[in-house]
Coordinates of C-alpha atoms and ligand atoms in Angstrom, one line a residue:
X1304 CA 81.2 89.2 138.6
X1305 CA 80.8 89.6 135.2
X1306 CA 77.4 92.3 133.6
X1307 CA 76.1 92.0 130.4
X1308 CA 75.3 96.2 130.8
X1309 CA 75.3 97.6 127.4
X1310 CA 78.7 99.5 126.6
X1311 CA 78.7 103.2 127.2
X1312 CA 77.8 104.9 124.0
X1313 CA 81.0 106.8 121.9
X1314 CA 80.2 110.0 120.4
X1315 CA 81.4 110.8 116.8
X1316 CA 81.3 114.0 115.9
X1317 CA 80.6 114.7 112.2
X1318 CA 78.3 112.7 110.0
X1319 CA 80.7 113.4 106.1
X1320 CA 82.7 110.4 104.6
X1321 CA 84.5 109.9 108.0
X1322 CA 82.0 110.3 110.8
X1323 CA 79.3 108.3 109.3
X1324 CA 81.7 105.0 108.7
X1325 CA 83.5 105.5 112.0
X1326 CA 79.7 105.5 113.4
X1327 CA 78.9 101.9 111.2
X1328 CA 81.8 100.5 112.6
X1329 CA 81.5 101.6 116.0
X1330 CA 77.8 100.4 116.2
X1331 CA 78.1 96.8 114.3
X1332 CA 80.6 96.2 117.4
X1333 CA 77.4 96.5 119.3
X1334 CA 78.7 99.4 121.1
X1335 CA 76.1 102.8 121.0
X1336 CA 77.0 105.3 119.1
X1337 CA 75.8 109.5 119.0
X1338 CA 76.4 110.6 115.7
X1339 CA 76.3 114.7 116.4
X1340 CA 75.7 116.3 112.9
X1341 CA 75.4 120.2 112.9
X1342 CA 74.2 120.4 109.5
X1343 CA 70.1 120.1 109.1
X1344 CA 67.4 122.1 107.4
X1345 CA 68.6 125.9 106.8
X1346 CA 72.0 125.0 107.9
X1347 CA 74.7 124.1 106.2
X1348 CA 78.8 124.4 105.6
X1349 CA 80.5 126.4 102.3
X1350 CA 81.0 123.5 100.8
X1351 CA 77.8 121.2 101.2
X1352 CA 74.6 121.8 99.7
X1353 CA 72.4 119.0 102.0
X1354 CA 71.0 117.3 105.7
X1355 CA 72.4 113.8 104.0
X1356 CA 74.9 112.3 105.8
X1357 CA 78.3 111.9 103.5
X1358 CA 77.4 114.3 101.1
X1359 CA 80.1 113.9 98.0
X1360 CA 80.9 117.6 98.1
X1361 CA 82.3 118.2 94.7
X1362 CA 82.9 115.0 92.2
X1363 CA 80.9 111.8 92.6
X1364 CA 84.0 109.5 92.1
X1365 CA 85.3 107.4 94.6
X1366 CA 88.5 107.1 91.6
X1367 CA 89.9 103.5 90.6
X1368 CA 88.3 100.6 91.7
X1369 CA 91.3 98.0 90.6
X1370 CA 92.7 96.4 93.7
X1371 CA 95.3 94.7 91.7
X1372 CA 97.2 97.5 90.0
X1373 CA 96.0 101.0 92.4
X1374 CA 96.6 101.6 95.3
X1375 CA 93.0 103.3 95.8
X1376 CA 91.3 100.7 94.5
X1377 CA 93.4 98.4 96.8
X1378 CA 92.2 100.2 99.6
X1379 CA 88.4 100.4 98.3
X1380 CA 88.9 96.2 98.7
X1381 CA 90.2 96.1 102.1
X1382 CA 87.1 98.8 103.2
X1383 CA 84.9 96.1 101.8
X1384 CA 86.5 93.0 103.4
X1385 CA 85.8 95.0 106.9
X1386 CA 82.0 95.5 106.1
X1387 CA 82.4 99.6 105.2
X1388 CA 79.0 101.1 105.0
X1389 CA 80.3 103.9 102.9
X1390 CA 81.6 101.1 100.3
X1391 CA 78.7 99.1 100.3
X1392 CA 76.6 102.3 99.8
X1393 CA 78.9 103.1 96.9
X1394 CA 78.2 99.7 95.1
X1395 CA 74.4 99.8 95.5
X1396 CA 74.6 103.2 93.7
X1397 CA 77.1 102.8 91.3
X1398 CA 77.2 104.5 87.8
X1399 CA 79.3 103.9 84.7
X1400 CA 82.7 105.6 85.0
X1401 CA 85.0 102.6 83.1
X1402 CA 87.3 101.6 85.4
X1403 CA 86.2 104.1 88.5
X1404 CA 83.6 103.7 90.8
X1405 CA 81.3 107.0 90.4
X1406 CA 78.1 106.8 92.0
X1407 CA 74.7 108.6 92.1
X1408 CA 75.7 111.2 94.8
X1409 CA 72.4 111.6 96.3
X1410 CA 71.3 107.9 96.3
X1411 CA 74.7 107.4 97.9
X1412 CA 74.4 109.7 101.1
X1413 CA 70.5 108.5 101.0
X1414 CA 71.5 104.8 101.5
X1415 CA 74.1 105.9 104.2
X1416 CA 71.7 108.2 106.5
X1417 CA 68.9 105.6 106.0
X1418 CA 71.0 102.9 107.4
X1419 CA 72.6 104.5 110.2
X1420 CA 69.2 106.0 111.3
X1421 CA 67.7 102.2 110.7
X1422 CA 70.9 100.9 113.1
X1423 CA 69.6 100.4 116.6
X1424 CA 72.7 100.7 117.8
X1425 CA 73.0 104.2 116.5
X1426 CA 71.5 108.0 117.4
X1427 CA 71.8 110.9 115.1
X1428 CA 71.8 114.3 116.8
X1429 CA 71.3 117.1 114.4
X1430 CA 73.6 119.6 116.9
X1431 CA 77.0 121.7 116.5
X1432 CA 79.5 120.5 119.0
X1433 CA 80.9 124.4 119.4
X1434 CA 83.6 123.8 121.5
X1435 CA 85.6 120.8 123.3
X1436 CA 82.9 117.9 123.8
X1437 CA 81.4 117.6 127.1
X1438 CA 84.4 115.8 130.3
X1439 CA 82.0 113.2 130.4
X1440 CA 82.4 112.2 126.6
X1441 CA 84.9 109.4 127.1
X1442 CA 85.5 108.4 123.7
X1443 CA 84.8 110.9 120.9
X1444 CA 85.6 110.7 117.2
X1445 CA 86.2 114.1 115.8
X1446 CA 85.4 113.6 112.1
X1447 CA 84.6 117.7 111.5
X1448 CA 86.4 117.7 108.0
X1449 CA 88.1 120.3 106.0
X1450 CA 85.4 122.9 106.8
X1451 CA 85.4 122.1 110.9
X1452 CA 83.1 124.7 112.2
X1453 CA 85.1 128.0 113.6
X1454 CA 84.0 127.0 117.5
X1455 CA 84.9 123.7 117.6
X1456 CA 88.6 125.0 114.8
X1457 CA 89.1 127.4 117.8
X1458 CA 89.3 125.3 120.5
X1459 CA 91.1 122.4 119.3
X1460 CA 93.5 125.1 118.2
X1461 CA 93.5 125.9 122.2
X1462 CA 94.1 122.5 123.1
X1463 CA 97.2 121.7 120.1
X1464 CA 98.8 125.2 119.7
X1465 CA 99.2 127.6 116.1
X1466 CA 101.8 125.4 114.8
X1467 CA 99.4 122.3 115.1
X1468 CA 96.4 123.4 113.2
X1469 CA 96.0 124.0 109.7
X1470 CA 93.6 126.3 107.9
X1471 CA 94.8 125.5 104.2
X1472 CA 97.3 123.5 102.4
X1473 CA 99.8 124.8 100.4
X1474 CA 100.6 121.4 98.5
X1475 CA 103.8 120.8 96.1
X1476 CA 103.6 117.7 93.8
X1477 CA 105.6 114.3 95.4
X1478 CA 106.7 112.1 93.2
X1479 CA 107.4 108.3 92.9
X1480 CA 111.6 108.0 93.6
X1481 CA 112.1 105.1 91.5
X1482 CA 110.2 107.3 88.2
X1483 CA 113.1 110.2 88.7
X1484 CA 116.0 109.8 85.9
X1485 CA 119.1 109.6 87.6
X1486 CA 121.3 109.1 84.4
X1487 CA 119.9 113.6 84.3
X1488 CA 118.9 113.8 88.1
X1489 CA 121.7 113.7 91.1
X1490 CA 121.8 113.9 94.9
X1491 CA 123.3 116.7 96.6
X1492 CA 122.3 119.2 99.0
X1493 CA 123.2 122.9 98.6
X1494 CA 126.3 123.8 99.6
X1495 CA 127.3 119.8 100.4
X1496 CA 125.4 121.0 104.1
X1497 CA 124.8 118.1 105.7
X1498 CA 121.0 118.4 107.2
X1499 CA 119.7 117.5 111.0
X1500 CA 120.3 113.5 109.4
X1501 CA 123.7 114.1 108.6
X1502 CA 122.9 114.1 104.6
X1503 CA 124.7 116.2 102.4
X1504 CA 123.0 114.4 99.5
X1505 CA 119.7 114.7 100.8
X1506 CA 118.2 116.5 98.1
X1507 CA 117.4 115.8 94.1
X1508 CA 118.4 118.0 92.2
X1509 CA 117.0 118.3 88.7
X1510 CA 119.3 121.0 86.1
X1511 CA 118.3 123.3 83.4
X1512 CA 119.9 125.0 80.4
X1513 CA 118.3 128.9 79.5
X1514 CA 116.2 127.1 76.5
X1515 CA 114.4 124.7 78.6
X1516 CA 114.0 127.0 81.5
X1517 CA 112.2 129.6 79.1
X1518 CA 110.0 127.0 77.9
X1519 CA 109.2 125.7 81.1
X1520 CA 108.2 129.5 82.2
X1521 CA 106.0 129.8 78.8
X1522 CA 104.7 126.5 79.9
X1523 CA 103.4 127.2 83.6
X1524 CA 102.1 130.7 82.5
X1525 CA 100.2 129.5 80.1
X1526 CA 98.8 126.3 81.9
X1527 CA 95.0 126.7 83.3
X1528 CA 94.8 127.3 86.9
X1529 CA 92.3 126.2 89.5
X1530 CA 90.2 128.8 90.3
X1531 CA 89.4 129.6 93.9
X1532 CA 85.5 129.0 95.4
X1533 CA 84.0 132.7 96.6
X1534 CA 84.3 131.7 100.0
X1535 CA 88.3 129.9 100.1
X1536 CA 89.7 133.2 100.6
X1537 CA 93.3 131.0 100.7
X1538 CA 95.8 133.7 101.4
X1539 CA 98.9 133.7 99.5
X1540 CA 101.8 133.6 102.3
X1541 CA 105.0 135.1 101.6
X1542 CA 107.8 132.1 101.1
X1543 CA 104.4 129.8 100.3
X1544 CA 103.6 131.6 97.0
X1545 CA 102.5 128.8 94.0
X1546 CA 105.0 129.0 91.4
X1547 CA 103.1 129.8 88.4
X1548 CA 102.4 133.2 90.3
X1549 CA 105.9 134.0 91.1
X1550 CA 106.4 133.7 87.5
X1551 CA 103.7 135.9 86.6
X1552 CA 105.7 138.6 89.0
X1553 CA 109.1 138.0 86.6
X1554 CA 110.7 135.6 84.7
X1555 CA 114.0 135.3 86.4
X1556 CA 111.9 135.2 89.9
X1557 CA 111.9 131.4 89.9
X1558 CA 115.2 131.1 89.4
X1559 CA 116.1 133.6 92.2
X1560 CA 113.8 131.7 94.0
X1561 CA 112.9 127.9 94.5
X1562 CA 114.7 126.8 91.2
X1563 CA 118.3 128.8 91.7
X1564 CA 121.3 127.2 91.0
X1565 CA 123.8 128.0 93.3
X1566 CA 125.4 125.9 96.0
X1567 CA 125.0 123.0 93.4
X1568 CA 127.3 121.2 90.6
X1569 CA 126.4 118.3 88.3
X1570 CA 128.8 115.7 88.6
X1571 CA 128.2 114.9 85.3
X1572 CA 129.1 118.2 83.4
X1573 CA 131.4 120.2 86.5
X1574 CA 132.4 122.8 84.2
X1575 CA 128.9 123.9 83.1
X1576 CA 126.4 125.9 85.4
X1577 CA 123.2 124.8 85.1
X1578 CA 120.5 128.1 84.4
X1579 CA 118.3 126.6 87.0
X1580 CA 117.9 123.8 88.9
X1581 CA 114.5 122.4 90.3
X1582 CA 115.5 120.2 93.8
X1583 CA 113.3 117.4 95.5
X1584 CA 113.1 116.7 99.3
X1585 CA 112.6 113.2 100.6
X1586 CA 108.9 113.0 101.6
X1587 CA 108.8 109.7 103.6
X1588 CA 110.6 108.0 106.0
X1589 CA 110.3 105.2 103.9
X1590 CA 112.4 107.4 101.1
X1591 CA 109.9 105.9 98.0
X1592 CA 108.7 109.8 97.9
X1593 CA 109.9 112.7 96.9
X1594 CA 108.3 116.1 96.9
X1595 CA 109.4 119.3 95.0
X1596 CA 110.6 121.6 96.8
X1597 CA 108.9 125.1 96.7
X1598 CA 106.4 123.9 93.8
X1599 CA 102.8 124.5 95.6
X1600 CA 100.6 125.0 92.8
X1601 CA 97.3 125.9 91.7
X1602 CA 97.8 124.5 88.0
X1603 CA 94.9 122.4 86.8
X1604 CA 95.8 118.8 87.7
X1605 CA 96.4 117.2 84.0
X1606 CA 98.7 120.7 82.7
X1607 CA 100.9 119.7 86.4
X1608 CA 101.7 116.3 85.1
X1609 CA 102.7 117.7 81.3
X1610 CA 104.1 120.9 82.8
X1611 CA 106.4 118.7 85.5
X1612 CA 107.3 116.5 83.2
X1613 CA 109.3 119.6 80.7
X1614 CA 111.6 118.9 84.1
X1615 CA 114.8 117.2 83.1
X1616 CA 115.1 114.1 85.1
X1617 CA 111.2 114.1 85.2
X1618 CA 110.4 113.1 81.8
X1619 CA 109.0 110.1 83.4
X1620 CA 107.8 111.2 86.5
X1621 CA 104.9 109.5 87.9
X1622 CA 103.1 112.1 90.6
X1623 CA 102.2 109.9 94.6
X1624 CA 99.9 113.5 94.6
X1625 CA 99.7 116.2 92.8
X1626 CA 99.8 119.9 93.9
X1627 CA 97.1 122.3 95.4
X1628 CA 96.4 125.3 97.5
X1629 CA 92.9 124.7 99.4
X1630 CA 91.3 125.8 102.5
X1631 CA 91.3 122.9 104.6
X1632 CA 91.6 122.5 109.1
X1633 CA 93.7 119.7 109.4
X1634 CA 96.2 118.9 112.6
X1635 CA 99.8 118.1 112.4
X1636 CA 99.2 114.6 113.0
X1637 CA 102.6 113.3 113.1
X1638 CA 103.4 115.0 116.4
X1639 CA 99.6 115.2 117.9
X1640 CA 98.3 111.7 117.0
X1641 CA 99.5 108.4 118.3
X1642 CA 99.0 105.4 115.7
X1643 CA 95.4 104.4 117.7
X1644 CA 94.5 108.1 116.1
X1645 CA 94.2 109.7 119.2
X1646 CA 95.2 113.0 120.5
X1647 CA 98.0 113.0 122.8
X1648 CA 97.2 115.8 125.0
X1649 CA 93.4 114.6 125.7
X1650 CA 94.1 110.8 124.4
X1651 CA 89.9 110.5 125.0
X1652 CA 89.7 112.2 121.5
X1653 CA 90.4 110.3 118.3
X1654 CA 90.7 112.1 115.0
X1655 CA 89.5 110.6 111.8
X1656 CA 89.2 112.2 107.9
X1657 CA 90.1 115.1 106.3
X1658 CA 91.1 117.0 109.8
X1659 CA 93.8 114.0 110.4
X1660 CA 95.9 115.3 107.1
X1661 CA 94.4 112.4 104.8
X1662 CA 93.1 113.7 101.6
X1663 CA 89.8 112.2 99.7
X1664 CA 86.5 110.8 99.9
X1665 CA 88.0 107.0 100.1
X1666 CA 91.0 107.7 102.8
X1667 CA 88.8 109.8 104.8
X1668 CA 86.3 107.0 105.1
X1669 CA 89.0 104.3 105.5
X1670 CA 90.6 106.4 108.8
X1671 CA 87.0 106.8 109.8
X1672 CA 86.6 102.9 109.8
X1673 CA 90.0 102.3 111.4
X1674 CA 88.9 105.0 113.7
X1675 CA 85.6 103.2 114.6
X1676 CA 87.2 99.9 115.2
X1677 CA 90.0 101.1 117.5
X1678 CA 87.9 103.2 119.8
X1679 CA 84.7 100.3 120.0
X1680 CA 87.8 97.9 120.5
X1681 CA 88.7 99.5 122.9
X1682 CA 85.6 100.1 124.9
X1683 CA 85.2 96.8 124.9
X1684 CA 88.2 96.3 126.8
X1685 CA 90.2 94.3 123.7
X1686 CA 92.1 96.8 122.4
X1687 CA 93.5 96.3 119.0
X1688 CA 96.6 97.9 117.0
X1689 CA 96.0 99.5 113.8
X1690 CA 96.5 97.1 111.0
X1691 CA 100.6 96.5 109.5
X1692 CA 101.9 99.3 107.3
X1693 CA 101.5 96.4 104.3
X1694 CA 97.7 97.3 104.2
X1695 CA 96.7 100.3 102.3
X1696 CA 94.9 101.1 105.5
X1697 CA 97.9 100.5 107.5
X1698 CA 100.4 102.6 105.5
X1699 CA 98.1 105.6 105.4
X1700 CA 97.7 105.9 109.0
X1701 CA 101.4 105.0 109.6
X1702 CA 102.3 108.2 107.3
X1703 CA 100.0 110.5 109.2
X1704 CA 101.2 109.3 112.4
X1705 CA 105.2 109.2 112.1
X1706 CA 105.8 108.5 108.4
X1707 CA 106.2 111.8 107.1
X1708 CA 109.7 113.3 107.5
X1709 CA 110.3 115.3 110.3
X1710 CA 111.8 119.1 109.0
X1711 CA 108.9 119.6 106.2
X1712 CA 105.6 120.8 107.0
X1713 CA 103.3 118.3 107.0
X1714 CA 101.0 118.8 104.4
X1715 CA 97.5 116.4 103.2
X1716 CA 98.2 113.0 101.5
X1717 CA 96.3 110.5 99.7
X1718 CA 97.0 106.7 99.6
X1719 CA 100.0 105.7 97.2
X1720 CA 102.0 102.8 96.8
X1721 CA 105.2 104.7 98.0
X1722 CA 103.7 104.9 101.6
X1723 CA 103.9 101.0 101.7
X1724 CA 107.0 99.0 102.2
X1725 CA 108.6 98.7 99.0
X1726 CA 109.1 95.3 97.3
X1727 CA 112.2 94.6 94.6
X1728 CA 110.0 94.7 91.0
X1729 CA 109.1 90.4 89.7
X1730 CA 111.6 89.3 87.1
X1731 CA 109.2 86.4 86.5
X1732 CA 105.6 85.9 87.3
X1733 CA 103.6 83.5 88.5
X1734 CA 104.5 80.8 86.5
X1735 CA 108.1 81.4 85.9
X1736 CA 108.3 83.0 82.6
X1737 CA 110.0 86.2 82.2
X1738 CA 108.5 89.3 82.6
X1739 CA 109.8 92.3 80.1
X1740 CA 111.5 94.8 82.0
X1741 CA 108.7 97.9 80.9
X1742 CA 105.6 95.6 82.2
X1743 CA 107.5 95.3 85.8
X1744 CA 106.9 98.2 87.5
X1745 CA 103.0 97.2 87.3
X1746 CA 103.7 93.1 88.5
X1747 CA 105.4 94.9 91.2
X1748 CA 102.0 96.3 91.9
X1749 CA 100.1 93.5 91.7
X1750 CA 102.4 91.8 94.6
X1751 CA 102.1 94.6 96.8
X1752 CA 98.3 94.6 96.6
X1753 CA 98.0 90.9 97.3
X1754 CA 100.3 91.0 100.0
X1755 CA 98.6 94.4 101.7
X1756 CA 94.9 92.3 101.1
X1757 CA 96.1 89.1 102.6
X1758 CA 97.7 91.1 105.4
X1759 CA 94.7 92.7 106.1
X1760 CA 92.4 89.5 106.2
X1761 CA 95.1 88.3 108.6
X1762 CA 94.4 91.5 110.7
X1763 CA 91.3 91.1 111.0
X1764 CA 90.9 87.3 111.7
X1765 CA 93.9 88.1 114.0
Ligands
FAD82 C1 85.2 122.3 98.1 C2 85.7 121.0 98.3 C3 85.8 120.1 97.3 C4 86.3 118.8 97.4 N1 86.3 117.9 96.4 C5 86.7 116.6 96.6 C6 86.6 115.7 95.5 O1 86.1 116.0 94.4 N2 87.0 114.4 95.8 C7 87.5 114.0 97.0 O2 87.9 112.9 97.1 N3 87.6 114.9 98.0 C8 87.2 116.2 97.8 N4 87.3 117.1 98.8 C9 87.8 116.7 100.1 C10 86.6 116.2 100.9 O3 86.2 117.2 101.8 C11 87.0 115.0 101.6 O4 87.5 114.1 100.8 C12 85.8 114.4 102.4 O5 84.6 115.0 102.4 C13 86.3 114.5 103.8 O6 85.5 113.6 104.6 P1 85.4 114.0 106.1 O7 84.4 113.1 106.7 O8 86.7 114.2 106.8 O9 84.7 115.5 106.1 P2 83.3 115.9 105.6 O10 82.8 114.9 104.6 O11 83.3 117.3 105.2 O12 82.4 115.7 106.9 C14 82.6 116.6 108.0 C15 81.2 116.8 108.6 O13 81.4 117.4 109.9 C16 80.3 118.3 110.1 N5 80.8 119.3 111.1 C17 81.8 120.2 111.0 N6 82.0 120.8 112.2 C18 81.1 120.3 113.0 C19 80.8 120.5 114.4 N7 81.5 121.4 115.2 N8 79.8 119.8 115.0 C20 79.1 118.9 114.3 N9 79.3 118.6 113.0 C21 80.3 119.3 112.4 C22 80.1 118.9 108.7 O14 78.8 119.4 108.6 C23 80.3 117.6 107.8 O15 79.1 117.0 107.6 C24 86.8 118.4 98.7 C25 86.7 119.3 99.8 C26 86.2 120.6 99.6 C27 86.2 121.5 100.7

């Protein structure tokens, strides 16, 4: 006999960028949702200054909004071909920013709470969830953020182990493989040691003569550096310092430390010893990304790019992220999350935003609307997979869930074309005529983006 009894509801914890799409998606599957939200009158995290629900905590850009040639924007378009509140909230309070989507921060999280509280479907509980939710919470989204509350940190941290919680990032730049120079750059590891995959050439290895390393010392001393909020208190851990202040402790320290030579000869010059040499790791399993090794940072974003770039071999570089040091709880998700986003050891929790490793305002919202499809889906009783690895969505969640190279901490990532499948650069476009080699790398773009959007329709007409 078959009931028409409404669904149980699923509880989402956290109403930021995350909870509060995971919530839309959940309830416009016509499944109930309790959206528990601990922040209300009087109370309030480091970081956010409001009751609203997704509260832009620092900038009021959701950054690119061209699907055809970023991979942000690309993802902005599939959030809006699978009704996202969060987007749809974005366009109806839009401001100029040229080719970014800025918006009117508090319109934004006005027209989000007001249409989850206006959702029948939907309850907001203004309530801290202090510790593991409730045995009889089935199906929980834990969408808590970078700033998780300390009861709820503290027993997740129970339920995953130390090694499987984070309380801040220590991020070093990755950078696009195919923008590295290997007519300067070559692959060896140190010593020719062949690593846990057998590689002896797993590593990049980028040389400097005396001149360019002193400049590049002058360089990161005197770049601007982020400065810390009152209440980050980011420790500095030994073997986890950021460069720019193990040069401040010496000048030869780098070169003693993460940028020493030894172990390593250019093929290209055998005879000569290179001062220093800066090294990359492969970042993805795909092997599009590379990150350098030892280079957590807490120079200014623009001075990394022009700093980096004094790098030989990285003249060119174009940066998948750039580098930071931040407090931020977020899980190892490659070994705690299976690709439906939920918790191995207690599979009835799902993770989505910031606390999954994704980094942003948009990527936190997208895993919050993957997050809300899988778990209605799947109270329904038609469970879904998440969508291919094509899909900007896909690719992200594939990364945080197994794509990240085993051996490296995991640290946060945004979205980037090297976490989807790469595709051989278009000799020719559309209509046959020849494309000049410098305007390829962005075709090649183009034809990832219209294949990750048509591969996302077809998941979800699928
Ligand atoms: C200082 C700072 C500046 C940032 N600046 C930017 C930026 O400029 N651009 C950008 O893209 N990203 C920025 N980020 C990252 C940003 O936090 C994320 O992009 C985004 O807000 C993450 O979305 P989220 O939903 O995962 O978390 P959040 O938006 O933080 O939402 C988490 C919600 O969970 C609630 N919560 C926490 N614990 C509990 C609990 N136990 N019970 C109930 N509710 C709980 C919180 O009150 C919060 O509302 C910044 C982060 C910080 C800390």
């Amino acid at each position: 006999m078959t009931t028409n009894a409404t669904p149980q509801p699923i509880h989402v914890i956290g109403g930021g960028l995350a909870g509060s799409e995971a919530a839309w998606q959940v309830a416009q599957a016509g499944v109930p949702v309790i959206l528990h939200e601990m922040r209300r009158p009087g109370v309030t995290t480091d970081a956010h200054h409001t009751d609203g629900l997704a509260e832009l905590v620092c900038s009021n850009s959701f950054r690119s909004d061209d699907w055809e040639y970023n991979a942000v924007g690309l993802i902005h378009q599939e959030m809006r071909e699978l009704g996202s509140l969060i987007m749809a909230a974005a366009g109806e309070n839009q401001v100029p920013a040229g080719g970014a989507l800025a918006v009117d921060r508090d319109g934004f999280s006005r027209a989000v709470t007001d249409r989850l509280q206006a959702h029948p479907l939907v309850t907001v509980v203004r309530e801290e969830i202090a510790g593991l939710p409730p045995e009889d919470w089935d199906s929980v989204i834990v969408a808590t953020g970078p700033l998780t509350s300390p009861a709820l940190a503290e027993a997740i941290l129970g339920l995953t182990g130390e090694e499987s919680l984070s309380f801040f990032d220590a991020i070093a730049p990755i950078v696009h493989a195919d923008s590295i120079d290997f007519d300067i750059a070559w692959r060896q590891s140190r010593y020719d040691k062949a690593g846990p995959g057998g590689d002896a050439a797993a590593y990049v290895n980028c040389p400097m003569d005396r001149d360019q390393y002193e400049a590049f010392i002058d360089a990161l001393l005197a770049g601007p550096k982020a400065e810390f909020k009152d209440w980050e208190h980011v420790p500095y851990f030994d073997g986890c310092l950021p460069i720019e202040v193990m040069a401040e402790r010496g000048r030869e320290t780098l070169r003693h430390g993460p940028m020493k030579p030894v172990g390593l000869t250019n093929p290209r010059d055998p005879m000569v010893k290179a001062h220093a040499i800066v090294q990359l790791r492969q970042d993805n399993a795909l092997g599009t990304l590379f990150n350098m090794v030892g280079f957590q940072t807490k120079l200014k974003h623009g001075a990394q790019a022009e700093v980096f770039r004094m790098i030989p071999g990285l003249q060119k570089a174009q940066f998948a992220r750039l580098g930071g040091l931040h407090r931020n709880t977020y899980l190892n998700s490659p070994r705690l999350l299976d690709r439906q986003l939920r918790l191995k050891p207690m599979p009835r929790l799902r993770f989505a935003g910031q606390v999954t490793g994704v980094e942003g305002y948009v990527e936190s919202a997208a895993t919050g609307l993957l997050a809300g499809r899988l778990a209605a889906a799947e109270r329904l009783g038609q469970p879904i997979e998440a969508p291919p690895a094509e899909t900007a969505i896909g690719a992200l969640v594939q990364h945080i869930t197994g794509g990240h190279l085993e051996g490296a901490k995991f640290q946060p990532m945004n979205i980037n074309y090297g976490l989807l499948p790469p595709l051989e650069a278009p000799r020719v476009d559309d209509e046959g005529r020849r494309i000049p080699p410098k305007d390829r790398g962005r075709a090649k773009k183009r034809l990832m983006s219209v294949r990750g959007l048509e591969a996302l329709k077809a998941w979800r007409d699928g």
